[in-house]
mmCIF file with all atom_site columns, C-alpha atoms in Angstrom:
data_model
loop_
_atom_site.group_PDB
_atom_site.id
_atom_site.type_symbol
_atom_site.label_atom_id
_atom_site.label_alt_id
_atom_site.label_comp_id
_atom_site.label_asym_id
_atom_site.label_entity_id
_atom_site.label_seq_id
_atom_site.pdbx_PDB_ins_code
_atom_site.Cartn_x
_atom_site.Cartn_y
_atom_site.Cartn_z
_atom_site.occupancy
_atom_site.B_iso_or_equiv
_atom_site.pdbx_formal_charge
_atom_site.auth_seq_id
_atom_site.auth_comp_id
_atom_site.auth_asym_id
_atom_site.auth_atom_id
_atom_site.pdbx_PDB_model_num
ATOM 1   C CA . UNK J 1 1   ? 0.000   0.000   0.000  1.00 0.00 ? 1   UNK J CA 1
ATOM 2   C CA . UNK J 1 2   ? 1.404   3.236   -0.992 1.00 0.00 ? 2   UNK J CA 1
ATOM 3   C CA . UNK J 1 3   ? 1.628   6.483   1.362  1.00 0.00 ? 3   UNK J CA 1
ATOM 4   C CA . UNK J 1 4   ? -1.399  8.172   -0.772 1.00 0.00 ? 4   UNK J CA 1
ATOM 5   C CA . UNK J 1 5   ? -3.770  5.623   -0.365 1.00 0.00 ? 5   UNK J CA 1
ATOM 6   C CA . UNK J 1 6   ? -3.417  5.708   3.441  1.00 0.00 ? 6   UNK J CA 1
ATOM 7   C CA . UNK J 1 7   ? -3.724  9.351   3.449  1.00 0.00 ? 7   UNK J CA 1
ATOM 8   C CA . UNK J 1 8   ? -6.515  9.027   1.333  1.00 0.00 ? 8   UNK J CA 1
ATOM 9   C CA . UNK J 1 9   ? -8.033  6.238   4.083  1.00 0.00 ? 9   UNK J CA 1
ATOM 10  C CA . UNK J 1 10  ? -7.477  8.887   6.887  1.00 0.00 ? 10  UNK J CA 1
ATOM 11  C CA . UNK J 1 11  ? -9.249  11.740  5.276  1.00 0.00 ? 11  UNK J CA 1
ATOM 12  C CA . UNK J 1 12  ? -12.074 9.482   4.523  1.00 0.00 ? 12  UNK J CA 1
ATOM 13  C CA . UNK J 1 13  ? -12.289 8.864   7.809  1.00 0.00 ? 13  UNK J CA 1
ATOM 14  C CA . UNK J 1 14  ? -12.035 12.520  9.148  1.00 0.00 ? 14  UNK J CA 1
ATOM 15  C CA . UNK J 1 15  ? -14.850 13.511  6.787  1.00 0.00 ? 15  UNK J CA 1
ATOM 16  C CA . UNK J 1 16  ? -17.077 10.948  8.317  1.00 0.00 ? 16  UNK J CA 1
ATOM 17  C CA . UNK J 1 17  ? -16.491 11.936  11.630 1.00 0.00 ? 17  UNK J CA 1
ATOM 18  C CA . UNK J 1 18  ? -16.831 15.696  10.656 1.00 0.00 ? 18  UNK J CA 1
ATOM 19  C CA . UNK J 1 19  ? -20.400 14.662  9.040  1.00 0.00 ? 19  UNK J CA 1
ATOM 20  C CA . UNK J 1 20  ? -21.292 13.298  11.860 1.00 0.00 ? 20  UNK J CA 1
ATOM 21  C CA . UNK J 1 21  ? -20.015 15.326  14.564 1.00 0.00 ? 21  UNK J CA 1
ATOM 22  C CA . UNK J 1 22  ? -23.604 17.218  15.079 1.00 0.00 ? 22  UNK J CA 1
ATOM 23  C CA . UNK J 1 23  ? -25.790 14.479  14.305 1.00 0.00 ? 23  UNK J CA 1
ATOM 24  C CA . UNK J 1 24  ? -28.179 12.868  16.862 1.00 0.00 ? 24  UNK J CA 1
ATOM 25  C CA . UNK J 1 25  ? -26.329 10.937  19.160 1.00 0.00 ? 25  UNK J CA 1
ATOM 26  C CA . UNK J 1 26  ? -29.014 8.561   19.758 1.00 0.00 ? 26  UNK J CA 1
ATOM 27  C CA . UNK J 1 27  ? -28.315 7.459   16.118 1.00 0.00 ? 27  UNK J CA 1
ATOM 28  C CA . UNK J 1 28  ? -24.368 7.685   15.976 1.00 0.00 ? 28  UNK J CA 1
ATOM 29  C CA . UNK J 1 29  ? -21.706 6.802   17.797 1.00 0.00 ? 29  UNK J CA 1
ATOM 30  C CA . UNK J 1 30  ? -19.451 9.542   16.688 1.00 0.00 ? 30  UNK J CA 1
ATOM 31  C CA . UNK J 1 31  ? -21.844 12.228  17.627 1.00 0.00 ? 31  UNK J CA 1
ATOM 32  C CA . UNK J 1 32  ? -22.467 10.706  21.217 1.00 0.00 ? 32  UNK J CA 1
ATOM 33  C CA . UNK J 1 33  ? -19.092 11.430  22.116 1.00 0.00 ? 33  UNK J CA 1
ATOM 34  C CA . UNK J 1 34  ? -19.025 15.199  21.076 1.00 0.00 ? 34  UNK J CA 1
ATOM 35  C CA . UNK J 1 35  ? -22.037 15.088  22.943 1.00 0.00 ? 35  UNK J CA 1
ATOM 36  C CA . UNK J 1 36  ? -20.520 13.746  26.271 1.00 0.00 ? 36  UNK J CA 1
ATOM 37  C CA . UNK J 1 37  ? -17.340 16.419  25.042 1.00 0.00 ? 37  UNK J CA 1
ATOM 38  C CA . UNK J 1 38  ? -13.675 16.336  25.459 1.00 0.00 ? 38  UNK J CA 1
ATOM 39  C CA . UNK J 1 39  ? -13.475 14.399  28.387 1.00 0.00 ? 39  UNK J CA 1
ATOM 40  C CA . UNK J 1 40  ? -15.366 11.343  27.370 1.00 0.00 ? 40  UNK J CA 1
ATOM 41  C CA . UNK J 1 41  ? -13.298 11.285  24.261 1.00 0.00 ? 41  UNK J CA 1
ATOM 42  C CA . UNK J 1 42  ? -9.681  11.664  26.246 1.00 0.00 ? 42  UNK J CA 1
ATOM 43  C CA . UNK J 1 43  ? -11.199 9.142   28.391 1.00 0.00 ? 43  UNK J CA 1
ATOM 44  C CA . UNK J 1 44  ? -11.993 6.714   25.531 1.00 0.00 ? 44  UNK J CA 1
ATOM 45  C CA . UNK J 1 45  ? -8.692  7.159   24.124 1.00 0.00 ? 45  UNK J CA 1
ATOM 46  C CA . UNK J 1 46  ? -6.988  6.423   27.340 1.00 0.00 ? 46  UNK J CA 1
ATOM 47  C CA . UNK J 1 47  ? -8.884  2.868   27.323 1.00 0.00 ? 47  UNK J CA 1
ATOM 48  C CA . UNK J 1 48  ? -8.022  2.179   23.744 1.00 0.00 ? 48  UNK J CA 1
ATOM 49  C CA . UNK J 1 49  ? -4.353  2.725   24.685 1.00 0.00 ? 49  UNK J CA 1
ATOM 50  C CA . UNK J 1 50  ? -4.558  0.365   27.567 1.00 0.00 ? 50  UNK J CA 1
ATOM 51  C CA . UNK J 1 51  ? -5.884  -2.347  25.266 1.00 0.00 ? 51  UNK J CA 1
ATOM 52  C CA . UNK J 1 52  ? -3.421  -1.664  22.731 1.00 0.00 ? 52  UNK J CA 1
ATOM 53  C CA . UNK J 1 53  ? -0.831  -2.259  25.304 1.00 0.00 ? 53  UNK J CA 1
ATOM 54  C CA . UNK J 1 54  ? -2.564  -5.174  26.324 1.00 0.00 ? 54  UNK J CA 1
ATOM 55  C CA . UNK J 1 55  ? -3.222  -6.975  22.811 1.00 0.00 ? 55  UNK J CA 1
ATOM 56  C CA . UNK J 1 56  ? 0.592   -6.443  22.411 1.00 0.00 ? 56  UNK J CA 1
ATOM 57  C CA . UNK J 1 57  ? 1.555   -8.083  25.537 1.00 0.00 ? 57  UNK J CA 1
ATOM 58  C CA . UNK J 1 58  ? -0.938  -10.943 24.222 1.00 0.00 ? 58  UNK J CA 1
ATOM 59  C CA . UNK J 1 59  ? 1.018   -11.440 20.884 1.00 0.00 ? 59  UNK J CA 1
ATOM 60  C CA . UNK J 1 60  ? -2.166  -11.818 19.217 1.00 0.00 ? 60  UNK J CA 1
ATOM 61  C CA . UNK J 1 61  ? -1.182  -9.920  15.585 1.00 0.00 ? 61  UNK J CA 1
ATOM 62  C CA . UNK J 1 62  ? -5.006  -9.316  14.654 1.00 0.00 ? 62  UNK J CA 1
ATOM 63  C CA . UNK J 1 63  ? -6.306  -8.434  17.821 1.00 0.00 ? 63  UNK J CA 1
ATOM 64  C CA . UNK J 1 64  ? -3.674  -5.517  18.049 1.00 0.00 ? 64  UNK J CA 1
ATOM 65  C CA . UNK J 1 65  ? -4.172  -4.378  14.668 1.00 0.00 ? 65  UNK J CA 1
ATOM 66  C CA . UNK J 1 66  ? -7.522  -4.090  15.663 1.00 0.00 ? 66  UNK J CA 1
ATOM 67  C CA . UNK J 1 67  ? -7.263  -2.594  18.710 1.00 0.00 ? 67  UNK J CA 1
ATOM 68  C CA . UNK J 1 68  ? -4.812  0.109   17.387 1.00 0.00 ? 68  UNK J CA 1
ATOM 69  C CA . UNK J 1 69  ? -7.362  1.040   14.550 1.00 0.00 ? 69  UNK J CA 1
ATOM 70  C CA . UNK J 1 70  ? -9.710  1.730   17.384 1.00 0.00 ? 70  UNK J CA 1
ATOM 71  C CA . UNK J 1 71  ? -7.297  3.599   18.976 1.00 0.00 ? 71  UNK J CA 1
ATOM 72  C CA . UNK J 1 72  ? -6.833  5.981   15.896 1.00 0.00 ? 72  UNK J CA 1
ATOM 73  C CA . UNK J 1 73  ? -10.058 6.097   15.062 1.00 0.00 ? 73  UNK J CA 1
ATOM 74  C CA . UNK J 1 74  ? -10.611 7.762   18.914 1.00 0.00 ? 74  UNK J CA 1
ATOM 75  C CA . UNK J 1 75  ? -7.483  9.636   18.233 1.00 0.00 ? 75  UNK J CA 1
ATOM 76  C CA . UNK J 1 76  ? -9.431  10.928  15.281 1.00 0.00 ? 76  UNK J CA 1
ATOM 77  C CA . UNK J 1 77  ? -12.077 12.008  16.974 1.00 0.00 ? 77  UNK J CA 1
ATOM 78  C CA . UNK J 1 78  ? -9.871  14.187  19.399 1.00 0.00 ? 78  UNK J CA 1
ATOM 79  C CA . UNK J 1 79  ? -8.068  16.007  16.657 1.00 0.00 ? 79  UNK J CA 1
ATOM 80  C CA . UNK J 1 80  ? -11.395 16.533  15.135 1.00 0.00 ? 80  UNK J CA 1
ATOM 81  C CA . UNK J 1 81  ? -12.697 18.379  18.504 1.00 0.00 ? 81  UNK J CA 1
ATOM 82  C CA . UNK J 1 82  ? -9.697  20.573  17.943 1.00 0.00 ? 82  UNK J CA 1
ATOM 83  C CA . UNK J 1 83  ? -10.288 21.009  14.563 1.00 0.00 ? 83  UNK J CA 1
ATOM 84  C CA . UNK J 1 84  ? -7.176  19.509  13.218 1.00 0.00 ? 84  UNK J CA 1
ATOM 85  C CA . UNK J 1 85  ? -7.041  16.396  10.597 1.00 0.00 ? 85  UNK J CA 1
ATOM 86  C CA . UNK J 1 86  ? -5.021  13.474  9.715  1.00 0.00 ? 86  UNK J CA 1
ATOM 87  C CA . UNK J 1 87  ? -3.017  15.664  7.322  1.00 0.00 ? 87  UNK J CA 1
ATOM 88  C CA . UNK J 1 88  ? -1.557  18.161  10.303 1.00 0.00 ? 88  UNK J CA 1
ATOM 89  C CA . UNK J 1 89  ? -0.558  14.704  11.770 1.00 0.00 ? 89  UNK J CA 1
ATOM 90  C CA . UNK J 1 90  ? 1.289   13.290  8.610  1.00 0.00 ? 90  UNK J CA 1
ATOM 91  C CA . UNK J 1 91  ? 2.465   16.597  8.333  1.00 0.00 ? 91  UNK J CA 1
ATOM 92  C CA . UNK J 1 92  ? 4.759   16.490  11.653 1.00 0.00 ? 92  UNK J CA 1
ATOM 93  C CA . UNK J 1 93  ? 5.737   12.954  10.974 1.00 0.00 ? 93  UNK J CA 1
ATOM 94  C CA . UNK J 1 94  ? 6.866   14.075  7.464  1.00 0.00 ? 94  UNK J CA 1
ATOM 95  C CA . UNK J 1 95  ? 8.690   16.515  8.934  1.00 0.00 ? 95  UNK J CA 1
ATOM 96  C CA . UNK J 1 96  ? 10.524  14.673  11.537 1.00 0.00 ? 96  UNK J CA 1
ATOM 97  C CA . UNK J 1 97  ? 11.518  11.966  8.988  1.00 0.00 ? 97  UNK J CA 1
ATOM 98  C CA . UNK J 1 98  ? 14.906  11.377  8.774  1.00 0.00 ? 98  UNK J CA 1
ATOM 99  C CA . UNK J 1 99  ? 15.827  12.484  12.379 1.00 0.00 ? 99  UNK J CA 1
ATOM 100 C CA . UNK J 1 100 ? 17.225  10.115  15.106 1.00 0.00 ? 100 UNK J CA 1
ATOM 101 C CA . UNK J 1 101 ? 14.052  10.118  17.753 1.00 0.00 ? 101 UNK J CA 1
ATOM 102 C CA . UNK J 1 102 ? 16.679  10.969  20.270 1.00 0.00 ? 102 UNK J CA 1
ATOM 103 C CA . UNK J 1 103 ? 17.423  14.642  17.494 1.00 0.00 ? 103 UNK J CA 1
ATOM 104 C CA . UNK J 1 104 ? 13.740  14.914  17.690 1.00 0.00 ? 104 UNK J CA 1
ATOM 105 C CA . UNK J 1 105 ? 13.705  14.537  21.569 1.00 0.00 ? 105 UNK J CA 1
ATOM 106 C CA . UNK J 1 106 ? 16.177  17.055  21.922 1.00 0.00 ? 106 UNK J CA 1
ATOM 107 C CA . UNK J 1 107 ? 14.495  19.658  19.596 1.00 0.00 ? 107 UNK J CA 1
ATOM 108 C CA . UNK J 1 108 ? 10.769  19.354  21.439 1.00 0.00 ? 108 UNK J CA 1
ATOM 109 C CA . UNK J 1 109 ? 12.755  19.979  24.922 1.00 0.00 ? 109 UNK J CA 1
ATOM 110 C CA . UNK J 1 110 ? 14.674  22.632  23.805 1.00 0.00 ? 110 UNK J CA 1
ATOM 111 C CA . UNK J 1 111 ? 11.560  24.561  21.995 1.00 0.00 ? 111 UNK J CA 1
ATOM 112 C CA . UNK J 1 112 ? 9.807   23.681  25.259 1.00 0.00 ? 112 UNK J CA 1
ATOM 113 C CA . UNK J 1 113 ? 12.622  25.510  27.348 1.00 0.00 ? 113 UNK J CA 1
ATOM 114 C CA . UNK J 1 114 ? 11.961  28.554  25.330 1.00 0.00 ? 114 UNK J CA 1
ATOM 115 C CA . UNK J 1 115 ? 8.422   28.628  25.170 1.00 0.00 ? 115 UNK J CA 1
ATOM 116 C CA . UNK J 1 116 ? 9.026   28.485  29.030 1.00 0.00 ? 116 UNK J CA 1
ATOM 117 C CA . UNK J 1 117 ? 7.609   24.892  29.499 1.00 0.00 ? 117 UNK J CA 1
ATOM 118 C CA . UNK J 1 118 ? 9.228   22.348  32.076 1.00 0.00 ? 118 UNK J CA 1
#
């Protein structure tokens, strides 16, 4: 699968859950948590994480890919609330391709330390 058809995938998705992000939550799922608000979503992707972590420990190859596309679809949801997409996403890790994670580490502390961040 090329890099363009999983963008494409992505956006897909985003535009659902934009469509659906004022519908009636007794009819979608999507539009029940923007209902609850930002706390039941952060909450839901805090549980998704935990089972990712778990299916991992477990070994079990299809059970973590599906956990993990529950956990970015969640995700998803979150950047939608803050009205950012998959693209501003792919965007930072096209920009920090090619850099050590430990460069990368280094830069976000130091822009922290000026932005007067711990």
């Amino acid at each position: 699968m090329d890099a363009s058809t999983s963008d494409d995938t992505l956006a897909r998705l985003a535009a659902v859950i934009e469509s659906r992000r004022g519908g009636d939550p007794e009819r979608s799922y999507v539009a029940r948590l923007f209902a609850k608000g930002g706390d039941a979503m952060l909450k839901k992707v805090g549980e998704e994480a935990t089972e990712v972590v778990m299916a991992g420990k477990d070994g079990d190859a299809a059970k973590l890919t599906a956990e993990v596309a529950d956990l970015w679809f969640h995700t998803m949801i979150v950047l939608a609330a803050h009205d950012l997409r998959p693209a501003d996403v792919l965007a930072e890790l096209r920009r920090r391709e090619g850099m050590s994670g430990l460069e990368e580490f280094a830069l976000r502390k130091a822009r922290a330390r000026e932005q007067g961040q711990p």
